[in-house]
Amino acid sequence: MSIAIANLRHVFGLKGDVANNVAFQDEQTIIYPSGSNCILYNIETKIQKFISSVDKSAGMTAMALTPNKRYVAVAEKGEKATITIYDLQTLRKKKVLTTTEVQSQQYVSLAFSPDSKYLVSQGARPDWTLLYWAWEKSKPMASIRTSTNVSNEVYQVRLNTL
């Protein structure tokens, strides 16, 4: 008796509650979250490629594309907030970023530096910690609490290294 295996062929929809949920890899390819996948959709060929979310994830919360268009960072909530960096050429994991400096179970925003070497991530409740990562080394370089009360919560970050 043979076992049937289901393969992903096409995904419909957009996960609208993910920060920065649409990015252009190039003039033909759009990157966006849908369900538990990150979709690379070629608008000319109408072909989708898929990056599946990490096991034990409770869903994507933020996304960022490197300015050099080579990597995408995907933040996922769970017992521990996690950021996974994927290589867009191979669609494989490059790095997984976690730290004990963040108490939150999710990141609400991500942004890469203009040279694509650094990443900032904004954690959510309860501690609202902003982290500055040397992501290729999987190491946070600096951290600071950005909010201590409800009226000053930070939901979006950008990184400019002028």
Short mmCIF file of N, CA and C in Angstrom, two decimals:
data_model
loop_
_atom_site.label_atom_id
_atom_site.label_comp_id
_atom_site.label_asym_id
_atom_site.label_seq_id
_atom_site.Cartn_x
_atom_site.Cartn_y
_atom_site.Cartn_z
N MET A 1 0.83 -1.17 0.00
CA MET A 1 0.00 0.00 0.00
C MET A 1 0.88 1.25 0.00
N SER A 2 0.65 2.17 -0.90
CA SER A 2 1.46 3.39 -0.98
C SER A 2 0.83 4.49 -0.12
N ILE A 3 1.69 5.38 0.33
CA ILE A 3 1.25 6.51 1.17
C ILE A 3 1.22 7.77 0.32
N ALA A 4 0.12 8.48 0.37
CA ALA A 4 -0.01 9.73 -0.37
C ALA A 4 0.66 10.86 0.41
N ILE A 5 1.41 11.69 -0.31
CA ILE A 5 2.08 12.83 0.30
C ILE A 5 1.54 14.10 -0.33
N ALA A 6 1.14 15.04 0.52
CA ALA A 6 0.62 16.31 0.02
C ALA A 6 1.76 17.30 -0.15
N ASN A 7 1.81 17.95 -1.29
CA ASN A 7 2.82 18.96 -1.57
C ASN A 7 2.13 20.30 -1.81
N LEU A 8 2.75 21.36 -1.33
CA LEU A 8 2.23 22.69 -1.53
C LEU A 8 2.42 23.09 -2.99
N ARG A 9 1.34 23.56 -3.63
CA ARG A 9 1.45 23.99 -5.02
C ARG A 9 1.11 25.46 -5.16
N HIS A 10 0.10 25.91 -4.41
CA HIS A 10 -0.32 27.30 -4.49
C HIS A 10 -0.98 27.70 -3.18
N VAL A 11 -0.67 28.89 -2.71
CA VAL A 11 -1.26 29.40 -1.48
C VAL A 11 -2.00 30.69 -1.80
N PHE A 12 -3.21 30.83 -1.28
CA PHE A 12 -4.01 32.02 -1.47
C PHE A 12 -4.04 32.83 -0.18
N GLY A 13 -4.03 34.13 -0.28
CA GLY A 13 -4.21 34.98 0.88
C GLY A 13 -2.95 35.69 1.31
N LEU A 14 -3.16 36.65 2.22
CA LEU A 14 -2.09 37.46 2.78
C LEU A 14 -2.33 37.56 4.27
N LYS A 15 -1.30 37.31 5.06
CA LYS A 15 -1.41 37.44 6.52
C LYS A 15 -1.23 38.93 6.84
N GLY A 16 -2.33 39.61 7.04
CA GLY A 16 -2.33 41.06 7.18
C GLY A 16 -1.81 41.60 8.49
N ASP A 17 -1.69 40.76 9.52
CA ASP A 17 -1.24 41.26 10.82
C ASP A 17 0.28 41.13 11.02
N VAL A 18 1.01 40.89 9.95
CA VAL A 18 2.48 40.82 10.00
C VAL A 18 3.04 42.19 9.62
N ALA A 19 3.94 42.73 10.44
CA ALA A 19 4.55 44.03 10.14
C ALA A 19 5.41 43.92 8.89
N ASN A 20 5.32 44.92 8.01
CA ASN A 20 6.08 44.96 6.74
C ASN A 20 5.81 43.70 5.92
N ASN A 21 4.54 43.43 5.67
CA ASN A 21 4.15 42.14 5.11
C ASN A 21 4.25 41.99 3.59
N VAL A 22 4.76 42.98 2.89
CA VAL A 22 4.97 42.84 1.44
C VAL A 22 6.31 43.48 1.10
N ALA A 23 7.13 42.76 0.33
CA ALA A 23 8.42 43.29 -0.11
C ALA A 23 8.70 42.80 -1.52
N PHE A 24 9.47 43.57 -2.27
CA PHE A 24 9.87 43.18 -3.61
C PHE A 24 11.31 42.71 -3.60
N GLN A 25 11.52 41.45 -3.97
CA GLN A 25 12.89 40.93 -4.06
C GLN A 25 13.56 41.48 -5.31
N ASP A 26 12.81 41.56 -6.38
CA ASP A 26 13.27 42.16 -7.62
C ASP A 26 12.02 42.66 -8.36
N GLU A 27 12.15 43.05 -9.61
CA GLU A 27 11.01 43.62 -10.33
C GLU A 27 9.91 42.60 -10.61
N GLN A 28 10.21 41.32 -10.52
CA GLN A 28 9.22 40.28 -10.80
C GLN A 28 8.75 39.51 -9.58
N THR A 29 9.46 39.58 -8.45
CA THR A 29 9.17 38.71 -7.32
C THR A 29 8.72 39.48 -6.08
N ILE A 30 7.53 39.11 -5.59
CA ILE A 30 6.96 39.69 -4.38
C ILE A 30 7.11 38.66 -3.26
N ILE A 31 7.48 39.13 -2.07
CA ILE A 31 7.59 38.26 -0.90
C ILE A 31 6.52 38.70 0.09
N TYR A 32 5.72 37.74 0.57
CA TYR A 32 4.65 38.06 1.53
C TYR A 32 4.31 36.82 2.37
N PRO A 33 3.76 37.04 3.57
CA PRO A 33 3.34 35.92 4.41
C PRO A 33 1.90 35.50 4.11
N SER A 34 1.67 34.20 4.15
CA SER A 34 0.33 33.67 3.99
C SER A 34 0.24 32.39 4.82
N GLY A 35 -0.69 32.37 5.76
CA GLY A 35 -0.78 31.22 6.66
C GLY A 35 0.51 31.07 7.43
N SER A 36 1.10 29.88 7.41
CA SER A 36 2.37 29.66 8.11
C SER A 36 3.55 29.62 7.14
N ASN A 37 3.39 30.23 5.98
CA ASN A 37 4.44 30.24 4.97
C ASN A 37 4.81 31.67 4.57
N CYS A 38 6.02 31.80 4.07
CA CYS A 38 6.45 33.03 3.43
C CYS A 38 6.48 32.69 1.94
N ILE A 39 5.79 33.46 1.14
CA ILE A 39 5.62 33.15 -0.27
C ILE A 39 6.50 34.06 -1.12
N LEU A 40 7.19 33.50 -2.10
CA LEU A 40 7.90 34.27 -3.12
C LEU A 40 7.11 34.04 -4.41
N TYR A 41 6.46 35.09 -4.89
CA TYR A 41 5.58 34.97 -6.04
C TYR A 41 6.15 35.75 -7.22
N ASN A 42 6.40 35.04 -8.32
CA ASN A 42 6.87 35.68 -9.53
C ASN A 42 5.66 36.14 -10.32
N ILE A 43 5.50 37.46 -10.49
CA ILE A 43 4.30 37.99 -11.14
C ILE A 43 4.26 37.73 -12.64
N GLU A 44 5.41 37.43 -13.26
CA GLU A 44 5.43 37.14 -14.70
C GLU A 44 5.10 35.68 -14.98
N THR A 45 5.75 34.77 -14.25
CA THR A 45 5.54 33.33 -14.49
C THR A 45 4.38 32.76 -13.69
N LYS A 46 3.89 33.53 -12.69
CA LYS A 46 2.80 33.10 -11.80
C LYS A 46 3.18 31.89 -10.95
N ILE A 47 4.48 31.71 -10.70
CA ILE A 47 4.97 30.59 -9.90
C ILE A 47 5.26 31.06 -8.48
N GLN A 48 4.86 30.24 -7.50
CA GLN A 48 5.13 30.51 -6.10
C GLN A 48 6.21 29.56 -5.59
N LYS A 49 7.09 30.12 -4.73
CA LYS A 49 8.04 29.31 -3.98
C LYS A 49 7.71 29.54 -2.52
N PHE A 50 8.03 28.56 -1.65
CA PHE A 50 7.58 28.61 -0.27
C PHE A 50 8.73 28.48 0.73
N ILE A 51 8.62 29.26 1.79
CA ILE A 51 9.48 29.11 2.96
C ILE A 51 8.53 28.80 4.11
N SER A 52 8.64 27.61 4.68
CA SER A 52 7.75 27.20 5.76
C SER A 52 8.22 27.78 7.09
N SER A 53 7.26 28.04 7.98
CA SER A 53 7.61 28.59 9.28
C SER A 53 8.31 27.56 10.15
N VAL A 54 8.92 28.05 11.21
CA VAL A 54 9.65 27.20 12.13
C VAL A 54 8.69 26.32 12.93
N ASP A 55 9.12 25.11 13.26
CA ASP A 55 8.30 24.23 14.10
C ASP A 55 8.01 24.92 15.43
N LYS A 56 6.88 24.63 16.02
CA LYS A 56 6.45 25.17 17.31
C LYS A 56 6.20 26.67 17.27
N SER A 57 6.02 27.23 16.10
CA SER A 57 5.74 28.65 15.98
C SER A 57 4.25 28.90 16.14
N ALA A 58 3.93 30.03 16.77
CA ALA A 58 2.53 30.43 16.90
C ALA A 58 2.15 31.44 15.81
N GLY A 59 3.04 31.62 14.84
CA GLY A 59 2.74 32.49 13.70
C GLY A 59 3.77 33.60 13.51
N MET A 60 3.83 34.10 12.28
CA MET A 60 4.72 35.20 11.94
C MET A 60 4.18 36.51 12.49
N THR A 61 5.10 37.39 12.91
CA THR A 61 4.69 38.69 13.44
C THR A 61 5.32 39.86 12.72
N ALA A 62 6.47 39.65 12.08
CA ALA A 62 7.16 40.72 11.36
C ALA A 62 8.08 40.12 10.31
N MET A 63 8.40 40.94 9.32
CA MET A 63 9.24 40.49 8.22
C MET A 63 10.10 41.66 7.76
N ALA A 64 11.31 41.39 7.28
CA ALA A 64 12.17 42.43 6.72
C ALA A 64 13.07 41.80 5.65
N LEU A 65 13.28 42.54 4.58
CA LEU A 65 14.14 42.12 3.48
C LEU A 65 15.43 42.94 3.55
N THR A 66 16.58 42.27 3.37
CA THR A 66 17.83 43.02 3.37
C THR A 66 17.87 43.95 2.17
N PRO A 67 18.50 45.12 2.30
CA PRO A 67 18.60 46.03 1.16
C PRO A 67 19.29 45.42 -0.05
N ASN A 68 20.20 44.45 0.17
CA ASN A 68 20.83 43.79 -0.97
C ASN A 68 19.95 42.69 -1.57
N LYS A 69 18.76 42.50 -1.00
CA LYS A 69 17.73 41.56 -1.50
C LYS A 69 18.14 40.09 -1.45
N ARG A 70 19.14 39.77 -0.64
CA ARG A 70 19.62 38.38 -0.58
C ARG A 70 18.97 37.56 0.52
N TYR A 71 18.54 38.23 1.62
CA TYR A 71 17.98 37.52 2.77
C TYR A 71 16.67 38.16 3.20
N VAL A 72 15.85 37.33 3.85
CA VAL A 72 14.63 37.83 4.48
C VAL A 72 14.65 37.37 5.94
N ALA A 73 14.28 38.28 6.83
CA ALA A 73 14.16 37.95 8.25
C ALA A 73 12.69 37.78 8.56
N VAL A 74 12.36 36.73 9.27
CA VAL A 74 10.97 36.46 9.66
C VAL A 74 10.94 36.28 11.18
N ALA A 75 10.13 37.12 11.84
CA ALA A 75 9.96 37.00 13.29
C ALA A 75 8.74 36.13 13.55
N GLU A 76 8.89 35.21 14.51
CA GLU A 76 7.79 34.32 14.86
C GLU A 76 7.59 34.31 16.36
N LYS A 77 6.32 34.28 16.75
CA LYS A 77 6.04 34.24 18.18
C LYS A 77 5.94 32.80 18.64
N GLY A 78 6.21 32.63 19.93
CA GLY A 78 6.18 31.30 20.53
C GLY A 78 6.56 31.43 21.99
N GLU A 79 6.98 30.33 22.60
CA GLU A 79 7.45 30.40 23.98
C GLU A 79 8.56 31.42 24.12
N LYS A 80 9.38 31.50 23.08
CA LYS A 80 10.48 32.45 23.01
C LYS A 80 10.41 33.15 21.66
N ALA A 81 10.54 34.48 21.66
CA ALA A 81 10.54 35.22 20.40
C ALA A 81 11.74 34.77 19.56
N THR A 82 11.51 34.51 18.28
CA THR A 82 12.55 34.00 17.40
C THR A 82 12.57 34.76 16.09
N ILE A 83 13.76 35.00 15.57
CA ILE A 83 13.93 35.58 14.23
C ILE A 83 14.73 34.58 13.42
N THR A 84 14.22 34.24 12.26
CA THR A 84 14.93 33.32 11.37
C THR A 84 15.28 34.08 10.10
N ILE A 85 16.55 33.99 9.71
CA ILE A 85 17.03 34.62 8.49
C ILE A 85 17.12 33.54 7.42
N TYR A 86 16.48 33.77 6.26
CA TYR A 86 16.49 32.81 5.16
C TYR A 86 17.26 33.37 3.98
N ASP A 87 18.01 32.51 3.32
CA ASP A 87 18.70 32.85 2.08
C ASP A 87 17.67 32.74 0.96
N LEU A 88 17.46 33.80 0.21
CA LEU A 88 16.42 33.79 -0.82
C LEU A 88 16.84 33.07 -2.10
N GLN A 89 18.12 32.77 -2.25
CA GLN A 89 18.56 31.99 -3.41
C GLN A 89 18.29 30.50 -3.20
N THR A 90 18.57 30.02 -1.98
CA THR A 90 18.41 28.59 -1.69
C THR A 90 17.12 28.27 -0.94
N LEU A 91 16.46 29.30 -0.38
CA LEU A 91 15.25 29.16 0.45
C LEU A 91 15.53 28.35 1.72
N ARG A 92 16.76 28.39 2.19
CA ARG A 92 17.16 27.66 3.40
C ARG A 92 17.47 28.63 4.52
N LYS A 93 17.36 28.11 5.76
CA LYS A 93 17.70 28.91 6.94
C LYS A 93 19.18 29.26 6.91
N LYS A 94 19.46 30.52 7.18
CA LYS A 94 20.85 30.96 7.30
C LYS A 94 21.22 31.10 8.78
N LYS A 95 20.35 31.74 9.56
CA LYS A 95 20.58 31.95 10.99
C LYS A 95 19.26 31.94 11.74
N VAL A 96 19.33 31.55 13.02
CA VAL A 96 18.18 31.66 13.92
C VAL A 96 18.64 32.52 15.09
N LEU A 97 17.93 33.60 15.35
CA LEU A 97 18.31 34.55 16.40
C LEU A 97 17.35 34.46 17.58
N THR A 98 17.91 34.18 18.74
CA THR A 98 17.16 34.20 20.00
C THR A 98 18.08 34.76 21.07
N THR A 99 17.49 35.28 22.13
CA THR A 99 18.29 35.82 23.21
C THR A 99 17.50 35.79 24.51
N THR A 100 18.20 35.75 25.60
CA THR A 100 17.56 35.80 26.92
C THR A 100 17.29 37.24 27.35
N GLU A 101 17.75 38.22 26.57
CA GLU A 101 17.56 39.63 26.90
C GLU A 101 16.12 40.10 26.68
N VAL A 102 15.32 39.31 25.98
CA VAL A 102 13.94 39.68 25.68
C VAL A 102 12.99 38.75 26.42
N GLN A 103 12.06 39.33 27.17
CA GLN A 103 11.06 38.54 27.88
C GLN A 103 9.83 38.28 27.01
N SER A 104 9.64 39.11 26.01
CA SER A 104 8.47 39.01 25.15
C SER A 104 8.46 37.71 24.36
N GLN A 105 7.27 37.29 23.97
CA GLN A 105 7.12 36.10 23.14
C GLN A 105 7.07 36.43 21.66
N GLN A 106 7.25 37.72 21.32
CA GLN A 106 7.21 38.10 19.91
C GLN A 106 7.95 39.41 19.65
N TYR A 107 8.34 39.58 18.39
CA TYR A 107 8.89 40.85 17.91
C TYR A 107 7.81 41.51 17.06
N VAL A 108 7.66 42.82 17.19
CA VAL A 108 6.61 43.52 16.44
C VAL A 108 7.15 44.23 15.20
N SER A 109 8.47 44.39 15.10
CA SER A 109 9.05 45.05 13.94
C SER A 109 10.51 44.64 13.77
N LEU A 110 10.95 44.57 12.50
CA LEU A 110 12.33 44.24 12.15
C LEU A 110 12.80 45.21 11.07
N ALA A 111 14.09 45.52 11.06
CA ALA A 111 14.66 46.34 9.99
C ALA A 111 16.15 46.06 9.88
N PHE A 112 16.65 46.00 8.64
CA PHE A 112 18.06 45.80 8.38
C PHE A 112 18.76 47.13 8.16
N SER A 113 20.06 47.14 8.41
CA SER A 113 20.88 48.32 8.12
C SER A 113 21.06 48.43 6.60
N PRO A 114 21.39 49.62 6.11
CA PRO A 114 21.59 49.79 4.66
C PRO A 114 22.64 48.86 4.05
N ASP A 115 23.65 48.45 4.84
CA ASP A 115 24.67 47.53 4.32
C ASP A 115 24.30 46.05 4.53
N SER A 116 23.11 45.80 5.07
CA SER A 116 22.57 44.44 5.29
C SER A 116 23.32 43.64 6.35
N LYS A 117 24.22 44.27 7.11
CA LYS A 117 25.01 43.54 8.11
C LYS A 117 24.37 43.51 9.49
N TYR A 118 23.48 44.45 9.76
CA TYR A 118 22.88 44.57 11.10
C TYR A 118 21.36 44.53 11.00
N LEU A 119 20.75 44.15 12.10
CA LEU A 119 19.29 44.04 12.17
C LEU A 119 18.83 44.63 13.49
N VAL A 120 17.75 45.40 13.46
CA VAL A 120 17.12 45.83 14.71
C VAL A 120 15.80 45.10 14.83
N SER A 121 15.47 44.73 16.07
CA SER A 121 14.21 44.05 16.34
C SER A 121 13.56 44.70 17.55
N GLN A 122 12.26 44.94 17.45
CA GLN A 122 11.51 45.54 18.55
C GLN A 122 10.63 44.47 19.17
N GLY A 123 10.92 44.14 20.44
CA GLY A 123 10.09 43.18 21.17
C GLY A 123 8.79 43.83 21.62
N ALA A 124 7.84 43.01 21.99
CA ALA A 124 6.53 43.49 22.44
C ALA A 124 6.44 43.42 23.95
N ARG A 125 5.21 43.37 24.48
CA ARG A 125 5.00 43.25 25.92
C ARG A 125 5.70 42.00 26.44
N PRO A 126 6.15 41.95 27.64
CA PRO A 126 6.01 42.93 28.71
C PRO A 126 7.17 43.94 28.78
N ASP A 127 8.28 43.67 28.07
CA ASP A 127 9.46 44.51 28.30
C ASP A 127 9.80 45.50 27.18
N TRP A 128 9.22 45.37 25.99
CA TRP A 128 9.45 46.29 24.88
C TRP A 128 10.94 46.56 24.69
N THR A 129 11.70 45.51 24.43
CA THR A 129 13.15 45.62 24.27
C THR A 129 13.52 45.76 22.80
N LEU A 130 14.33 46.76 22.51
CA LEU A 130 14.88 46.98 21.18
C LEU A 130 16.28 46.36 21.15
N LEU A 131 16.54 45.51 20.16
CA LEU A 131 17.83 44.85 20.04
C LEU A 131 18.52 45.24 18.74
N TYR A 132 19.82 45.42 18.81
CA TYR A 132 20.66 45.71 17.65
C TYR A 132 21.56 44.48 17.46
N TRP A 133 21.34 43.76 16.36
CA TRP A 133 22.01 42.48 16.13
C TRP A 133 23.11 42.58 15.07
N ALA A 134 24.22 41.89 15.30
CA ALA A 134 25.16 41.53 14.25
C ALA A 134 24.65 40.15 13.82
N TRP A 135 23.69 40.13 12.92
CA TRP A 135 22.90 38.91 12.70
C TRP A 135 23.73 37.75 12.14
N GLU A 136 24.76 38.02 11.37
CA GLU A 136 25.57 36.92 10.83
C GLU A 136 26.33 36.19 11.94
N LYS A 137 26.54 36.87 13.07
CA LYS A 137 27.19 36.25 14.23
C LYS A 137 26.16 35.75 15.24
N SER A 138 24.87 35.95 14.95
CA SER A 138 23.77 35.56 15.84
C SER A 138 23.92 36.19 17.22
N LYS A 139 24.41 37.42 17.24
CA LYS A 139 24.75 38.05 18.51
C LYS A 139 24.13 39.45 18.63
N PRO A 140 23.38 39.69 19.73
CA PRO A 140 22.91 41.06 19.95
C PRO A 140 24.06 41.95 20.41
N MET A 141 24.23 43.10 19.76
CA MET A 141 25.31 44.03 20.08
C MET A 141 24.89 45.01 21.18
N ALA A 142 23.59 45.33 21.21
CA ALA A 142 23.08 46.29 22.19
C ALA A 142 21.59 46.05 22.38
N SER A 143 21.10 46.49 23.55
CA SER A 143 19.66 46.39 23.81
C SER A 143 19.25 47.53 24.73
N ILE A 144 17.97 47.92 24.60
CA ILE A 144 17.42 48.98 25.45
C ILE A 144 15.91 48.80 25.52
N ARG A 145 15.34 49.09 26.67
CA ARG A 145 13.88 49.07 26.80
C ARG A 145 13.35 50.36 26.21
N THR A 146 12.40 50.25 25.31
CA THR A 146 11.88 51.44 24.62
C THR A 146 10.61 51.99 25.23
N SER A 147 9.98 51.23 26.11
CA SER A 147 8.73 51.69 26.70
C SER A 147 8.56 51.10 28.09
N THR A 148 7.99 51.91 28.96
CA THR A 148 7.68 51.42 30.31
C THR A 148 6.21 51.57 30.64
N ASN A 149 5.46 52.21 29.73
CA ASN A 149 4.02 52.31 29.98
C ASN A 149 3.23 52.15 28.68
N VAL A 150 1.96 51.90 28.80
CA VAL A 150 1.10 51.55 27.67
C VAL A 150 1.00 52.66 26.63
N SER A 151 1.09 53.91 27.02
CA SER A 151 0.90 55.00 26.06
C SER A 151 2.12 55.25 25.19
N ASN A 152 3.25 54.60 25.45
CA ASN A 152 4.47 54.82 24.68
C ASN A 152 4.99 53.57 23.98
N GLU A 153 4.14 52.64 23.64
CA GLU A 153 4.58 51.40 23.02
C GLU A 153 5.10 51.66 21.61
N VAL A 154 6.18 50.98 21.24
CA VAL A 154 6.81 51.13 19.93
C VAL A 154 6.44 49.94 19.05
N TYR A 155 5.89 50.23 17.86
CA TYR A 155 5.45 49.15 16.97
C TYR A 155 6.19 49.12 15.64
N GLN A 156 7.06 50.10 15.38
CA GLN A 156 7.78 50.09 14.11
C GLN A 156 9.17 50.66 14.31
N VAL A 157 10.16 50.01 13.70
CA VAL A 157 11.55 50.47 13.78
C VAL A 157 12.15 50.55 12.38
N ARG A 158 13.11 51.45 12.24
CA ARG A 158 13.92 51.59 11.02
C ARG A 158 15.36 51.76 11.47
N LEU A 159 16.30 51.44 10.62
CA LEU A 159 17.70 51.56 10.96
C LEU A 159 18.41 52.38 9.90
N ASN A 160 19.02 53.48 10.35
CA ASN A 160 19.77 54.34 9.45
C ASN A 160 21.13 54.57 10.09
N THR A 161 22.19 54.19 9.42
CA THR A 161 23.53 54.28 9.98
C THR A 161 24.33 55.42 9.36
N LEU A 162 23.74 56.58 9.24
CA LEU A 162 24.45 57.73 8.64
C LEU A 162 25.60 58.18 9.48
#
